[in-house]
Amino acid sequence: MNEERQLDEAWKIKKAEDPLGESEEKFSKIFRQAPILITLSDIPTGQLLDVNDKFLEISGYAREEVIGRTVLELGWISEEQRSRMLKTLDEDGRVSGMELSLRRKDKREVFCLYYGEPITVNGNKRLLSIAQDINERKQAEQKLRESEAMLSQSQQVARIGHYVYDIADGSWSSSVMLDEIFGIGPRYARTVDGWLRIVHAEQRTDMTAYLRDHVLRDKKPFDREYRITRLTDTADRWVHGRGNLEFDALGQPVKMFGTIQDITERKVAEAALREKEAKYRLLFESANDGIFIHDETGFLDCNRRGAEMYGLRPEDIIGHSPGEFAPERQPNGRLSADVAGEKIRAAMSGIPQIFEWQPVRADGSPFDVEVTLTRLDLNGKKCLQAIVRDIGERKRLEQMLSQAQKMEAVGRLAGGIAHDFNNLLTVILGYSNLLLNR
């Protein structure tokens, strides 16, 4: 009976010990295999008593290199960071979510999020430290910062900012670059009315209708060039606004994300180009000579004087080839196509050509011109510019002069013959008188 009681007591003790042993074994496995860094250290001395496998993997140390040594001796943590950690531990009783920069055995930097809490083990004060490797997060944050910096620099170079418009409450947020374009500060009222105050007074009504009807009512993207008055210096500027809508489950627009680019320099350049083109067109159309621009496809442009020479309108010439307005042969007997090809090739090679040419008018009558043919680079394309001068009057005067010179030569010849005859007659008469006197 006593033996049975003793066996029963022994069995109860064994049953009580087994759960404790199982618990310790489970804790040991969790400690060793945990995917986060775990260490157990002595609080007074700071010596490491135990570390898990993840700590060894991340730190690069072997177990025998760390047990019994402090994290300062290993160079794992700086004195400044350990002092800050112990101060927090003393004041708050624990450390929660402290970001630390740690050093591996190979001196590479490791970023961790640290949690520490004192515990008592067998009557001794220990520090249970848990750290989460946040290297990937830090790298992602660094890349994000670099991307944001690059975006900011790109926006600065391109003079482009971005915005997010919350349609429900009518507010919008803006990037630093957009604030600079608009000339506004952080306290500016970013509402629809606030945007309209920036829009140039002459375009406010139009832009109000465009946003209300084209974008919000018709649910179309925002894409418009418009003028603004920059608030910092009241300067008039041109911007190009773009925006795409986001819709809710019912298909109603709720947000718009977009960009606004300062295009003032482009607009100024375009205005200067238009002014220059207007001046060129005025000179082009008021010239006394015909001016033609053509490439391998035919005439690209001609002025009114050039068209009048042919008895046509400019639109009757543009798109046609020069050969369509020439006879088969030139006055010297050469084929017009051969002469034209020769002159065009020489001019395209960079050698200006000046030559006489005989085209035909719309009624088929020929007329004489002098052509100055030069190469012209037009929008990156090689073309030819022909300045055509009507020399019909000059030809007529040259013919008259030639005829006059012929008559003058005949006169001089006749005068010489008369003079010689007169001299001969004088001699004859002299001898005649002499014979009569005898």
XYZ file of C-alpha atoms in Angstrom, residues 161-377:
217
model
C 4.754 70.531 -60.782
C 2.042 68.099 -59.773
C -1.224 68.290 -57.863
C -3.992 66.116 -56.435
C -7.514 67.563 -56.603
C -10.081 66.148 -54.162
C -13.340 66.718 -56.009
C -15.559 65.939 -53.015
C -14.339 68.798 -50.820
C -12.930 70.975 -53.607
C -9.402 71.089 -52.188
C -6.085 70.358 -53.869
C -2.540 69.689 -52.753
C 0.538 70.746 -54.691
C 4.221 69.987 -55.056
C 6.961 72.473 -54.178
C 7.580 73.149 -57.858
C 3.916 73.899 -58.505
C 3.922 76.321 -55.570
C 6.863 78.080 -57.209
C 5.088 78.219 -60.581
C 1.948 79.664 -58.991
C 3.880 81.894 -56.596
C 2.039 80.650 -53.515
C 3.074 79.671 -49.991
C 2.078 76.787 -47.702
C -0.828 78.741 -46.169
C -2.476 79.628 -49.471
C -6.106 78.460 -49.742
C -5.879 75.484 -52.096
C -9.488 75.469 -53.279
C -11.133 75.853 -56.671
C -11.618 79.555 -55.942
C -7.970 79.760 -54.925
C -6.953 78.244 -58.265
C -9.233 80.599 -60.178
C -7.612 83.586 -58.421
C -4.318 82.445 -59.969
C -5.855 82.014 -63.448
C -5.508 85.187 -65.553
C -8.560 87.429 -65.201
C -9.294 87.260 -68.942
C -9.550 83.466 -68.833
C -11.308 82.799 -65.521
C -14.785 82.457 -67.010
C -13.535 80.147 -69.755
C -11.484 77.979 -67.354
C -14.381 77.752 -64.889
C -16.612 76.393 -67.644
C -13.869 74.056 -68.888
C -13.382 72.459 -65.454
C -17.104 72.278 -64.694
C -18.352 71.033 -68.061
C -15.564 69.373 -70.022
C -13.778 67.701 -67.110
C -16.288 67.067 -64.298
C -19.557 66.810 -66.235
C -18.259 65.046 -69.363
C -15.649 63.089 -67.348
C -12.801 63.879 -69.719
C -9.107 64.440 -68.933
C -7.919 67.964 -68.209
C -5.638 69.152 -71.025
C -5.442 72.893 -71.526
C -2.945 75.705 -72.005
C -3.906 78.854 -70.137
C -2.488 81.999 -68.614
C -1.951 82.675 -64.933
C -0.905 85.665 -62.879
C 1.900 84.563 -60.554
C 1.027 85.872 -57.122
C 4.560 86.630 -55.914
C 5.301 89.222 -58.610
C 1.982 89.501 -60.570
C 3.828 88.379 -63.705
C 1.725 86.871 -66.495
C 2.798 83.299 -67.230
C 1.647 80.515 -69.526
C 1.063 76.999 -68.174
C -0.056 73.679 -69.607
C -2.342 71.789 -67.241
C -3.023 68.067 -67.534
C -5.054 65.788 -65.282
C -6.608 62.307 -65.154
C -9.748 61.540 -63.181
C -10.259 58.756 -60.644
C -13.779 57.338 -60.309
C -15.715 55.626 -57.508
C -17.708 52.413 -57.808
C -20.643 54.352 -59.272
C -18.478 55.905 -61.984
C -18.446 59.354 -60.424
C -15.182 61.356 -60.432
C -13.693 61.643 -56.956
C -10.102 62.761 -57.558
C -7.895 64.167 -60.250
C -4.132 63.749 -60.374
C -2.246 65.934 -62.791
C 0.695 68.099 -63.726
C 1.101 71.765 -64.541
C 4.083 72.920 -66.583
C 5.356 76.466 -66.996
C 5.494 76.927 -70.801
C 6.104 80.698 -70.803
C 9.469 80.432 -72.552
C 7.952 78.265 -75.274
C 5.073 80.682 -75.739
C 7.454 83.665 -75.933
C 9.562 81.775 -78.486
C 6.454 80.891 -80.496
C 5.324 84.534 -80.491
C 8.793 85.647 -81.616
C 8.741 82.999 -84.337
C 5.308 84.115 -85.517
C 6.524 87.711 -85.636
C 9.617 86.660 -87.571
C 7.500 84.588 -89.946
C 5.162 87.546 -90.463
C 8.130 89.772 -91.338
C 9.511 87.125 -93.664
C 6.120 86.676 -95.299
C 5.830 90.455 -95.787
C 9.255 90.597 -97.454
C 8.481 87.406 -99.362
C 5.218 88.738 -100.768
C 6.399 92.303 -101.436
C 9.529 91.307 -103.398
C 9.708 92.479 -107.017
C 11.218 89.151 -108.030
C 9.553 85.781 -107.974
C 10.631 83.583 -105.034
C 10.112 79.841 -105.115
C 10.915 77.163 -102.503
C 11.029 73.576 -103.708
C 12.415 70.147 -102.877
C 12.499 66.843 -104.726
C 8.685 66.606 -104.545
C 8.019 69.970 -106.189
C 7.269 73.562 -105.223
C 6.596 74.072 -101.497
C 5.891 77.799 -101.651
C 5.978 80.791 -103.979
C 5.149 84.451 -103.662
C 2.476 86.308 -105.601
C 5.004 87.940 -107.950
C 6.362 84.537 -108.923
C 2.878 83.219 -109.672
C 2.007 86.354 -111.691
C 5.002 85.736 -113.959
C 3.382 82.472 -115.023
C -0.107 83.953 -115.191
C -1.197 81.721 -112.310
C -2.110 81.828 -108.626
C 0.333 80.523 -105.957
C -1.932 77.552 -105.225
C -1.738 76.592 -108.945
C 2.042 76.244 -108.619
C 2.556 74.731 -105.157
C 2.820 70.947 -105.342
C 3.893 70.934 -109.007
C 7.411 70.357 -110.336
C 9.491 73.042 -112.112
C 9.557 70.899 -115.255
C 5.815 71.389 -115.721
C 6.419 75.090 -116.456
C 9.244 74.714 -119.011
C 9.371 73.933 -122.745
C 11.038 70.794 -123.987
C 14.176 72.698 -125.053
C 15.862 75.939 -124.096
C 16.768 78.582 -126.733
C 20.281 77.130 -127.010
C 18.812 73.794 -128.089
C 19.562 71.858 -124.890
C 16.834 69.816 -123.250
C 15.233 71.761 -120.374
C 15.340 68.651 -118.169
C 19.113 68.307 -118.667
C 19.801 71.969 -117.890
C 17.536 71.957 -114.822
C 19.037 68.720 -113.461
C 22.566 70.066 -113.863
C 21.810 73.326 -112.072
C 19.830 71.648 -109.276
C 22.580 69.122 -108.524
C 25.198 71.870 -108.365
C 23.046 74.035 -106.081
C 22.243 71.103 -103.770
C 25.983 70.467 -103.429
C 26.329 73.974 -102.010
C 27.400 75.894 -105.138
C 24.952 78.758 -105.900
C 23.829 78.912 -109.540
C 22.960 82.008 -111.591
C 21.698 81.318 -115.084
C 19.214 82.401 -117.720
C 16.131 80.280 -118.220
C 13.117 80.357 -120.499
C 9.906 78.981 -118.914
C 6.398 79.186 -120.385
C 3.337 80.978 -119.088
C -0.042 79.378 -118.529
C -1.032 80.459 -122.052
C 2.007 78.676 -123.516
C 4.008 81.826 -124.346
C 7.713 81.749 -123.418
C 9.435 84.464 -121.418
C 12.995 85.078 -120.302
C 14.148 85.035 -116.654
C 17.359 85.010 -114.690
C 17.403 82.394 -111.922
C 19.518 82.509 -108.749
C 19.413 79.027 -107.239
C 20.719 78.375 -103.685
C 20.451 75.576 -101.173
C 18.235 76.215 -98.145
C 17.907 74.219 -94.909
